[in-house]
PDB file of C-alpha atoms in Angstrom:
ATOM      1  CA  MET A   1    -174.016 176.118 -14.900  1.00  0.00           C
ATOM      2  CA  THR A   2    -174.216 179.186 -12.658  1.00  0.00           C
ATOM      3  CA  ALA A   3    -174.914 178.710  -8.964  1.00  0.00           C
ATOM      4  CA  SER A   4    -177.814 181.001  -8.216  1.00  0.00           C
ATOM      5  CA  PRO A   5    -181.112 180.553  -6.380  1.00  0.00           C
ATOM      6  CA  ASN A   6    -182.966 182.699  -8.904  1.00  0.00           C
ATOM      7  CA  ASP A   7    -184.199 179.743 -10.952  1.00  0.00           C
ATOM      8  CA  PHE A   8    -184.739 177.430  -7.977  1.00  0.00           C
ATOM      9  CA  SER A   9    -188.033 176.208  -6.607  1.00  0.00           C
ATOM     10  CA  LYS A  10    -189.559 178.090  -3.683  1.00  0.00           C
ATOM     11  CA  GLN A  11    -188.383 175.370  -1.298  1.00  0.00           C
ATOM     12  CA  ALA A  12    -184.835 175.492  -2.655  1.00  0.00           C
ATOM     13  CA  ARG A  13    -184.749 179.283  -2.291  1.00  0.00           C
ATOM     14  CA  MET A  14    -185.728 178.878   1.356  1.00  0.00           C
ATOM     15  CA  ILE A  15    -182.899 176.382   1.871  1.00  0.00           C
ATOM     16  CA  TRP A  16    -180.457 178.734   0.149  1.00  0.00           C
ATOM     17  CA  ALA A  17    -181.527 181.679   2.318  1.00  0.00           C
ATOM     18  CA  THR A  18    -181.085 179.616   5.486  1.00  0.00           C
ATOM     19  CA  LEU A  19    -177.594 178.558   4.415  1.00  0.00           C
ATOM     20  CA  ASP A  20    -176.801 182.167   3.563  1.00  0.00           C
ATOM     21  CA  ASP A  21    -177.817 183.301   7.053  1.00  0.00           C
ATOM     22  CA  HIS A  22    -175.438 180.791   8.603  1.00  0.00           C
ATOM     23  CA  ILE A  23    -172.440 181.204   6.293  1.00  0.00           C
ATOM     24  CA  LYS A  24    -172.559 185.000   5.932  1.00  0.00           C
ATOM     25  CA  ALA A  25    -174.462 186.216   8.990  1.00  0.00           C
ATOM     26  CA  PHE A  26    -173.255 183.503  11.375  1.00  0.00           C
ATOM     27  CA  ALA A  27    -176.699 182.292  12.402  1.00  0.00           C
ATOM     28  CA  PRO A  28    -176.227 179.525  15.019  1.00  0.00           C
ATOM     29  CA  LEU A  29    -175.443 176.080  13.634  1.00  0.00           C
ATOM     30  CA  GLU A  30    -178.036 174.309  15.766  1.00  0.00           C
ATOM     31  CA  SER A  31    -180.935 176.510  14.687  1.00  0.00           C
ATOM     32  CA  THR A  32    -179.795 176.392  11.054  1.00  0.00           C
ATOM     33  CA  VAL A  33    -179.725 172.603  10.995  1.00  0.00           C
ATOM     34  CA  SER A  34    -183.024 172.330  12.856  1.00  0.00           C
ATOM     35  CA  ALA A  35    -184.773 174.730  10.474  1.00  0.00           C
ATOM     36  CA  LEU A  36    -183.610 172.703   7.476  1.00  0.00           C
ATOM     37  CA  ALA A  37    -183.940 169.193   8.878  1.00  0.00           C
ATOM     38  CA  THR A  38    -187.237 169.286  10.787  1.00  0.00           C
ATOM     39  CA  PRO A  39    -189.629 169.660   7.813  1.00  0.00           C
ATOM     40  CA  ILE A  40    -187.691 167.020   5.871  1.00  0.00           C
ATOM     41  CA  GLU A  41    -187.948 164.605   8.776  1.00  0.00           C
ATOM     42  CA  GLN A  42    -191.656 165.265   9.117  1.00  0.00           C
ATOM     43  CA  ASN A  43    -192.166 164.633   5.416  1.00  0.00           C
ATOM     44  CA  PHE A  44    -190.169 161.409   5.669  1.00  0.00           C
ATOM     45  CA  THR A  45    -192.240 160.090   8.567  1.00  0.00           C
ATOM     46  CA  ASN A  46    -195.513 161.078   6.925  1.00  0.00           C
ATOM     47  CA  GLY A  47    -194.698 159.088   3.820  1.00  0.00           C
ATOM     48  CA  GLY A  48    -193.331 159.817   0.404  1.00  0.00           C
ATOM     49  CA  HIS A  49    -192.162 157.733  -2.472  1.00  0.00           C
ATOM     50  CA  THR A  50    -190.232 154.596  -1.556  1.00  0.00           C
ATOM     51  CA  ASP A  51    -187.538 152.834  -3.482  1.00  0.00           C
ATOM     52  CA  GLY A  52    -185.407 149.896  -2.447  1.00  0.00           C
ATOM     53  CA  GLY A  53    -186.011 150.367   1.267  1.00  0.00           C
ATOM     54  CA  TYR A  54    -185.127 154.055   1.213  1.00  0.00           C
ATOM     55  CA  VAL A  55    -187.752 156.728   1.465  1.00  0.00           C
ATOM     56  CA  GLN A  56    -187.489 159.592  -0.980  1.00  0.00           C
ATOM     57  CA  GLY A  57    -188.999 162.981  -0.349  1.00  0.00           C
ATOM     58  CA  TYR A  58    -191.512 164.290  -2.835  1.00  0.00           C
ATOM     59  CA  GLU A  59    -190.014 165.921  -5.868  1.00  0.00           C
ATOM     60  CA  VAL A  60    -190.126 169.700  -5.538  1.00  0.00           C
ATOM     61  CA  GLU A  61    -191.699 170.003  -8.984  1.00  0.00           C
ATOM     62  CA  ASP A  62    -194.723 168.104  -7.644  1.00  0.00           C
ATOM     63  CA  SER A  63    -195.206 170.436  -4.707  1.00  0.00           C
ATOM     64  CA  ASP A  64    -193.312 173.661  -4.373  1.00  0.00           C
ATOM     65  CA  ASN A  65    -193.640 173.636  -0.592  1.00  0.00           C
ATOM     66  CA  THR A  66    -192.676 170.022   0.140  1.00  0.00           C
ATOM     67  CA  PRO A  67    -189.202 169.585   1.701  1.00  0.00           C
ATOM     68  CA  ASP A  68    -186.903 167.133  -0.033  1.00  0.00           C
ATOM     69  CA  ILE A  69    -183.582 165.701   1.149  1.00  0.00           C
ATOM     70  CA  CYS A  70    -182.202 165.556  -2.389  1.00  0.00           C
ATOM     71  CA  GLU A  71    -182.980 169.238  -2.902  1.00  0.00           C
ATOM     72  CA  LEU A  72    -181.265 170.000   0.409  1.00  0.00           C
ATOM     73  CA  TYR A  73    -178.047 168.288  -0.608  1.00  0.00           C
ATOM     74  CA  ALA A  74    -178.198 169.754  -4.119  1.00  0.00           C
ATOM     75  CA  CYS A  75    -178.499 173.247  -2.602  1.00  0.00           C
ATOM     76  CA  ILE A  76    -175.501 172.623  -0.340  1.00  0.00           C
ATOM     77  CA  LEU A  77    -173.362 171.599  -3.305  1.00  0.00           C
ATOM     78  CA  ARG A  78    -174.525 174.512  -5.435  1.00  0.00           C
ATOM     79  CA  TYR A  79    -173.941 176.882  -2.544  1.00  0.00           C
ATOM     80  CA  ALA A  80    -170.388 175.514  -2.295  1.00  0.00           C
ATOM     81  CA  ARG A  81    -169.874 176.712  -5.868  1.00  0.00           C
ATOM     82  CA  THR A  82    -170.249 180.304  -4.660  1.00  0.00           C
ATOM     83  CA  LEU A  83    -167.571 180.094  -1.941  1.00  0.00           C
ATOM     84  CA  PRO A  84    -164.063 181.124  -3.046  1.00  0.00           C
ATOM     85  CA  TRP A  85    -161.928 178.000  -3.154  1.00  0.00           C
ATOM     86  CA  ASN A  86    -159.403 179.314  -0.635  1.00  0.00           C
ATOM     87  CA  ASP A  87    -161.982 180.549   1.902  1.00  0.00           C
ATOM     88  CA  LYS A  88    -161.426 177.577   4.192  1.00  0.00           C
ATOM     89  CA  ALA A  89    -163.499 179.059   7.018  1.00  0.00           C
ATOM     90  CA  ALA A  90    -166.616 179.398   4.849  1.00  0.00           C
ATOM     91  CA  HIS A  91    -166.231 175.923   3.383  1.00  0.00           C
ATOM     92  CA  TRP A  92    -165.747 174.497   6.854  1.00  0.00           C
ATOM     93  CA  ARG A  93    -168.933 176.168   8.121  1.00  0.00           C
ATOM     94  CA  LEU A  94    -170.838 174.591   5.245  1.00  0.00           C
ATOM     95  CA  ILE A  95    -169.270 171.196   5.953  1.00  0.00           C
ATOM     96  CA  LYS A  96    -170.332 171.441   9.600  1.00  0.00           C
ATOM     97  CA  VAL A  97    -173.921 171.984   8.459  1.00  0.00           C
ATOM     98  CA  LEU A  98    -173.679 168.934   6.218  1.00  0.00           C
ATOM     99  CA  THR A  99    -172.131 166.669   8.836  1.00  0.00           C
ATOM    100  CA  ALA A 100    -174.719 167.782  11.392  1.00  0.00           C
ATOM    101  CA  PHE A 101    -177.354 166.143   9.181  1.00  0.00           C
ATOM    102  CA  PHE A 102    -175.330 162.926   9.074  1.00  0.00           C
ATOM    103  CA  ALA A 103    -175.179 162.944  12.886  1.00  0.00           C
ATOM    104  CA  ARG A 104    -178.902 163.420  13.467  1.00  0.00           C
ATOM    105  CA  PRO A 105    -180.890 160.506  14.875  1.00  0.00           C
ATOM    106  CA  GLU A 106    -183.136 158.809  12.367  1.00  0.00           C
ATOM    107  CA  PRO A 107    -186.755 160.025  12.482  1.00  0.00           C
ATOM    108  CA  PRO A 108    -189.534 157.440  12.784  1.00  0.00           C
ATOM    109  CA  ALA A 109    -189.875 155.431   9.586  1.00  0.00           C
ATOM    110  CA  PRO A 110    -193.156 155.763   7.676  1.00  0.00           C
ATOM    111  CA  LEU A 111    -195.823 153.162   8.220  1.00  0.00           C
ATOM    112  CA  GLY A 112    -195.009 149.999   6.332  1.00  0.00           C
ATOM    113  CA  TYR A 113    -191.327 150.875   5.792  1.00  0.00           C
ATOM    114  CA  LYS A 114    -189.719 150.120   9.164  1.00  0.00           C
ATOM    115  CA  ASP A 115    -186.240 149.587   7.680  1.00  0.00           C
ATOM    116  CA  SER A 116    -186.186 152.853   5.756  1.00  0.00           C
ATOM    117  CA  VAL A 117    -183.616 155.478   6.644  1.00  0.00           C
ATOM    118  CA  LEU A 118    -183.218 159.175   5.944  1.00  0.00           C
ATOM    119  CA  TRP A 119    -179.915 160.623   7.161  1.00  0.00           C
ATOM    120  CA  ARG A 120    -178.121 157.260   6.888  1.00  0.00           C
ATOM    121  CA  GLY A 121    -179.207 156.899   3.279  1.00  0.00           C
ATOM    122  CA  SER A 122    -177.056 157.338   0.213  1.00  0.00           C
ATOM    123  CA  TRP A 123    -178.650 160.616  -0.877  1.00  0.00           C
ATOM    124  CA  PHE A 124    -175.604 162.843  -0.519  1.00  0.00           C
ATOM    125  CA  GLY A 125    -173.373 160.571  -2.593  1.00  0.00           C
ATOM    126  CA  SER A 126    -176.018 160.455  -5.304  1.00  0.00           C
ATOM    127  CA  GLU A 127    -176.275 164.237  -5.415  1.00  0.00           C
ATOM    128  CA  VAL A 128    -172.482 164.580  -5.618  1.00  0.00           C
ATOM    129  CA  ARG A 129    -172.415 162.262  -8.611  1.00  0.00           C
ATOM    130  CA  ASP A 130    -175.208 164.252 -10.245  1.00  0.00           C
ATOM    131  CA  GLU A 131    -173.446 167.560  -9.583  1.00  0.00           C
ATOM    132  CA  TRP A 132    -170.285 166.239 -11.217  1.00  0.00           C
ATOM    133  CA  ASN A 133    -172.200 166.196 -14.492  1.00  0.00           C
ATOM    134  CA  PHE A 134    -172.126 170.003 -14.492  1.00  0.00           C
ATOM    135  CA  LYS A 135    -168.501 170.552 -15.431  1.00  0.00           C
ATOM    136  CA  PRO A 136    -167.681 173.783 -17.247  1.00  0.00           C
ATOM    137  CA  SER A 137    -167.837 173.585 -21.000  1.00  0.00           C
ATOM    138  CA  VAL A 138    -164.447 173.692 -22.655  1.00  0.00           C
ATOM    139  CA  ARG A 139    -165.845 175.837 -25.465  1.00  0.00           C
ATOM    140  CA  PRO A 140    -165.584 179.615 -25.169  1.00  0.00           C
ATOM    141  CA  GLY A 141    -168.836 181.144 -24.042  1.00  0.00           C
ATOM    142  CA  LYS A 142    -170.363 183.967 -22.117  1.00  0.00           C
ATOM    143  CA  ASP A 143    -170.228 182.257 -18.718  1.00  0.00           C
ATOM    144  CA  ILE A 144    -167.258 179.942 -19.141  1.00  0.00           C
ATOM    145  CA  VAL A 145    -164.930 181.853 -16.800  1.00  0.00           C
ATOM    146  CA  GLU A 146    -167.588 182.022 -14.113  1.00  0.00           C
ATOM    147  CA  ASP A 147    -168.381 178.335 -14.622  1.00  0.00           C
ATOM    148  CA  SER A 148    -164.696 177.501 -14.270  1.00  0.00           C
ATOM    149  CA  GLU A 149    -164.431 179.438 -11.016  1.00  0.00           C
ATOM    150  CA  GLU A 150    -167.516 177.720  -9.629  1.00  0.00           C
ATOM    151  CA  TRP A 151    -166.199 174.309 -10.659  1.00  0.00           C
ATOM    152  CA  THR A 152    -162.951 175.086  -8.852  1.00  0.00           C
ATOM    153  CA  ASN A 153    -164.895 176.132  -5.744  1.00  0.00           C
ATOM    154  CA  LEU A 154    -166.933 172.918  -5.804  1.00  0.00           C
ATOM    155  CA  ASN A 155    -163.820 170.785  -6.150  1.00  0.00           C
ATOM    156  CA  ALA A 156    -162.311 172.699  -3.235  1.00  0.00           C
ATOM    157  CA  PHE A 157    -165.388 171.953  -1.116  1.00  0.00           C
ATOM    158  CA  MET A 158    -165.047 168.245  -1.854  1.00  0.00           C
ATOM    159  CA  ALA A 159    -161.325 168.420  -1.100  1.00  0.00           C
ATOM    160  CA  TYR A 160    -161.981 170.056   2.293  1.00  0.00           C
ATOM    161  CA  PHE A 161    -164.715 167.478   2.924  1.00  0.00           C
ATOM    162  CA  THR A 162    -162.267 164.708   2.033  1.00  0.00           C
ATOM    163  CA  VAL A 163    -159.661 166.005   4.476  1.00  0.00           C
ATOM    164  CA  GLU A 164    -162.025 166.664   7.365  1.00  0.00           C
ATOM    165  CA  VAL A 165    -164.709 163.984   7.014  1.00  0.00           C
ATOM    166  CA  ALA A 166    -164.413 161.254   4.386  1.00  0.00           C
ATOM    167  CA  THR A 167    -161.012 160.334   2.955  1.00  0.00           C
ATOM    168  CA  GLY A 168    -162.737 157.863   0.647  1.00  0.00           C
ATOM    169  CA  ASN A 169    -163.939 160.807  -1.414  1.00  0.00           C
ATOM    170  CA  SER A 170    -160.337 161.345  -2.530  1.00  0.00           C
ATOM    171  CA  TRP A 171    -161.422 159.312  -5.555  1.00  0.00           C
ATOM    172  CA  TYR A 172    -162.751 162.589  -6.992  1.00  0.00           C
ATOM    173  CA  GLY A 173    -159.312 164.114  -6.521  1.00  0.00           C
ATOM    174  CA  PHE A 174    -157.574 161.283  -8.332  1.00  0.00           C
ATOM    175  CA  ARG A 175    -160.010 161.560 -11.226  1.00  0.00           C
ATOM    176  CA  ALA A 176    -159.314 165.297 -11.411  1.00  0.00           C
ATOM    177  CA  LEU A 177    -155.540 164.746 -11.428  1.00  0.00           C
ATOM    178  CA  ALA A 178    -155.945 162.100 -14.116  1.00  0.00           C
ATOM    179  CA  GLY A 179    -157.266 164.932 -16.272  1.00  0.00           C
ATOM    180  CA  LEU A 180    -153.739 166.339 -16.440  1.00  0.00           C
ATOM    181  CA  MET A 181    -152.869 163.465 -18.763  1.00  0.00           C
ATOM    182  CA  GLU A 182    -155.842 163.992 -21.084  1.00  0.00           C
ATOM    183  CA  PRO A 183    -154.771 164.839 -24.648  1.00  0.00           C
ATOM    184  CA  THR A 184    -157.212 167.778 -24.744  1.00  0.00           C
ATOM    185  CA  LEU A 185    -155.402 169.484 -21.850  1.00  0.00           C
ATOM    186  CA  VAL A 186    -152.211 170.168 -23.750  1.00  0.00           C
ATOM    187  CA  GLY A 187    -152.494 173.920 -23.310  1.00  0.00           C
ATOM    188  CA  GLY A 188    -154.448 177.002 -24.189  1.00  0.00           C
ATOM    189  CA  PHE A 189    -158.079 177.576 -23.376  1.00  0.00           C
ATOM    190  CA  GLU A 190    -158.966 174.075 -22.161  1.00  0.00           C
ATOM    191  CA  LEU A 191    -156.076 173.995 -19.712  1.00  0.00           C
ATOM    192  CA  GLU A 192    -156.832 177.531 -18.515  1.00  0.00           C
ATOM    193  CA  ILE A 193    -160.389 176.506 -17.673  1.00  0.00           C
ATOM    194  CA  MET A 194    -159.694 173.170 -15.984  1.00  0.00           C
ATOM    195  CA  LEU A 195    -156.306 173.467 -14.256  1.00  0.00           C
ATOM    196  CA  PRO A 196    -157.425 175.419 -11.153  1.00  0.00           C
ATOM    197  CA  SER A 197    -160.016 172.756 -10.262  1.00  0.00           C
ATOM    198  CA  ILE A 198    -157.266 170.122 -10.498  1.00  0.00           C
ATOM    199  CA  ALA A 199    -154.664 172.060  -8.531  1.00  0.00           C
ATOM    200  CA  VAL A 200    -156.939 172.668  -5.543  1.00  0.00           C
ATOM    201  CA  TRP A 201    -156.965 168.942  -4.805  1.00  0.00           C
ATOM    202  CA  ILE A 202    -153.215 169.067  -4.213  1.00  0.00           C
ATOM    203  CA  LEU A 203    -153.273 172.405  -2.390  1.00  0.00           C
ATOM    204  CA  ILE A 204    -156.036 171.279  -0.017  1.00  0.00           C
ATOM    205  CA  ALA A 205    -155.988 167.477   0.130  1.00  0.00           C
ATOM    206  CA  GLY A 206    -152.550 166.610  -1.235  1.00  0.00           C
ATOM    207  CA  LYS A 207    -151.448 164.852   1.954  1.00  0.00           C
ATOM    208  CA  VAL A 208    -154.536 162.621   1.927  1.00  0.00           C
ATOM    209  CA  LEU A 209    -154.000 161.736  -1.735  1.00  0.00           C
ATOM    210  CA  TYR A 210    -150.311 160.996  -1.218  1.00  0.00           C
ATOM    211  CA  LYS A 211    -151.062 158.801   1.785  1.00  0.00           C
ATOM    212  CA  ALA A 212    -153.596 156.849  -0.277  1.00  0.00           C
ATOM    213  CA  ILE A 213    -151.089 156.374  -3.094  1.00  0.00           C
ATOM    214  CA  LYS A 214    -148.366 155.212  -0.700  1.00  0.00           C
ATOM    215  CA  GLY A 215    -150.847 152.830   0.886  1.00  0.00           C
ATOM    216  CA  GLN A 216    -151.679 151.520  -2.553  1.00  0.00           C
ATOM    217  CA  ALA A 217    -147.992 150.872  -3.174  1.00  0.00           C
ATOM    218  CA  GLY A 218    -147.963 148.671  -0.086  1.00  0.00           C
ATOM    219  CA  GLU A 219    -151.239 146.893  -0.899  1.00  0.00           C
ATOM    220  CA  SER A 220    -151.035 146.298  -4.631  1.00  0.00           C
ATOM    221  CA  SER A 221    -153.214 143.187  -4.362  1.00  0.00           C
ATOM    222  CA  ASN A 222    -156.110 145.106  -2.852  1.00  0.00           C
ATOM    223  CA  VAL A 223    -156.782 147.853  -5.383  1.00  0.00           C
ATOM    224  CA  ASP A 224    -160.535 148.095  -4.778  1.00  0.00           C
ATOM    225  CA  SER A 225    -160.122 148.904  -1.068  1.00  0.00           C
ATOM    226  CA  ASN A 226    -158.029 152.010  -1.688  1.00  0.00           C
ATOM    227  CA  PRO A 227    -159.437 155.247  -3.191  1.00  0.00           C
ATOM    228  CA  ALA A 228    -156.187 155.642  -5.135  1.00  0.00           C
ATOM    229  CA  GLY A 229    -157.410 152.785  -7.309  1.00  0.00           C
ATOM    230  CA  GLU A 230    -155.067 152.205 -10.218  1.00  0.00           C
ATOM    231  CA  PHE A 231    -152.978 155.312  -9.484  1.00  0.00           C
ATOM    232  CA  SER A 232    -149.433 154.942  -8.162  1.00  0.00           C
ATOM    233  CA  LEU A 233    -146.389 156.913  -7.068  1.00  0.00           C
ATOM    234  CA  GLN A 234    -145.371 156.947 -10.721  1.00  0.00           C
ATOM    235  CA  HIS A 235    -148.558 158.842 -11.532  1.00  0.00           C
ATOM    236  CA  TRP A 236    -147.778 161.252  -8.676  1.00  0.00           C
ATOM    237  CA  GLU A 237    -144.406 162.020 -10.306  1.00  0.00           C
ATOM    238  CA  ILE A 238    -146.042 162.515 -13.702  1.00  0.00           C
ATOM    239  CA  TRP A 239    -148.598 164.931 -12.241  1.00  0.00           C
ATOM    240  CA  LYS A 240    -145.880 166.884 -10.418  1.00  0.00           C
ATOM    241  CA  LYS A 241    -143.797 167.210 -13.582  1.00  0.00           C
ATOM    242  CA  ARG A 242    -146.887 168.337 -15.499  1.00  0.00           C
ATOM    243  CA  PHE A 243    -147.562 171.072 -12.943  1.00  0.00           C
ATOM    244  CA  LEU A 244    -143.900 172.153 -13.115  1.00  0.00           C
ATOM    245  CA  ASP A 245    -143.914 172.252 -16.921  1.00  0.00           C
ATOM    246  CA  ILE A 246    -147.116 174.300 -16.973  1.00  0.00           C
ATOM    247  CA  SER A 247    -145.764 176.784 -14.430  1.00  0.00           C
ATOM    248  CA  ALA A 248    -142.575 177.293 -16.443  1.00  0.00           C
ATOM    249  CA  ASP A 249    -144.236 177.664 -19.839  1.00  0.00           C
ATOM    250  CA  GLU A 250    -144.395 181.420 -20.390  1.00  0.00           C
ATOM    251  CA  LYS A 251    -145.334 181.027 -24.069  1.00  0.00           C
ATOM    252  CA  GLY A 252    -148.251 178.654 -23.597  1.00  0.00           C
ATOM    253  CA  GLY A 253    -150.834 181.398 -23.435  1.00  0.00           C
ATOM    254  CA  LEU A 254    -151.887 180.761 -19.846  1.00  0.00           C
ATOM    255  CA  LYS A 255    -152.556 183.527 -17.383  1.00  0.00           C
ATOM    256  CA  ASP A 256    -149.852 184.238 -14.809  1.00  0.00           C
ATOM    257  CA  ALA A 257    -152.282 183.311 -12.025  1.00  0.00           C
ATOM    258  CA  THR A 258    -152.938 179.911 -13.598  1.00  0.00           C
ATOM    259  CA  ARG A 259    -149.245 179.183 -14.031  1.00  0.00           C
ATOM    260  CA  LYS A 260    -148.612 180.266 -10.443  1.00  0.00           C
ATOM    261  CA  MET A 261    -151.317 177.885  -9.216  1.00  0.00           C
ATOM    262  CA  ALA A 262    -149.614 175.051 -11.100  1.00  0.00           C
ATOM    263  CA  GLY A 263    -146.283 176.003  -9.551  1.00  0.00           C
ATOM    264  CA  ASP A 264    -147.815 176.152  -6.081  1.00  0.00           C
ATOM    265  CA  ALA A 265    -149.261 172.666  -6.590  1.00  0.00           C
ATOM    266  CA  ALA A 266    -145.892 171.269  -7.669  1.00  0.00           C
ATOM    267  CA  ARG A 267    -144.125 172.804  -4.680  1.00  0.00           C
ATOM    268  CA  GLU A 268    -146.831 171.453  -2.350  1.00  0.00           C
ATOM    269  CA  MET A 269    -146.244 167.975  -3.764  1.00  0.00           C
ATOM    270  CA  GLU A 270    -142.537 168.295  -3.060  1.00  0.00           C
ATOM    271  CA  LEU A 271    -143.206 169.438   0.501  1.00  0.00           C
ATOM    272  CA  ILE A 272    -145.592 166.527   1.057  1.00  0.00           C
ATOM    273  CA  GLU A 273    -142.981 164.064  -0.172  1.00  0.00           C
ATOM    274  CA  SER A 274    -140.348 165.419   2.228  1.00  0.00           C
ATOM    275  CA  SER A 275    -142.608 165.610   5.292  1.00  0.00           C
TER     276      SER A 275
END
């Protein structure tokens, strides 16, 4: 999957352009959020499809000019794919746009659906889960390197979001780190493609993940309440050793930059432990 507005609907291209103006040209946050949110709120109040007490915007395929909250969040996530993983300032600007939507007052509910909500709904979480279906293929292909870079950028966005906004999303980080123990990631091409997206969780959100794991160690009877889930300090040690082994393996066929990223992640884990 390549993050580009070229194949988007007209409405999605408008959202992308508005985000671009804010992230690259520093258009004011307030006007950016208002331009994106107002038509969605109007559409919500005027009606739309309803499901389980939540009001859904019209699908963009049905009307190319109808604003849709799901398309908004999908565009934000796909835009995050274009931001270099270590450009914290750009990711933070995008996160501020996102959280500004969460902070908006609810618009009037449509007639007959007084309990329906828009910004307090579960739309963003649903779009994140959908976006996580677009992992890079582990088979060599024309766009695999670009896909890998975009996947790393997206994981970085979620890591920054986890640190700044919602520590519960560290679950995505733990699932990424669990990938280090997958039999298919023993080396070579698969590891080259996937390791950067795993390492960024440590480099960006390592302290949050470690705190969750330590909390889990102290609350072993309450696994479901902690995003660390079944993962423990023993897993942390395994992941650190894996990063160290990868960084030291000069004959494994990995690029120097990939091995360096693994080494940086291992050293960050050691620093976190000693802090």
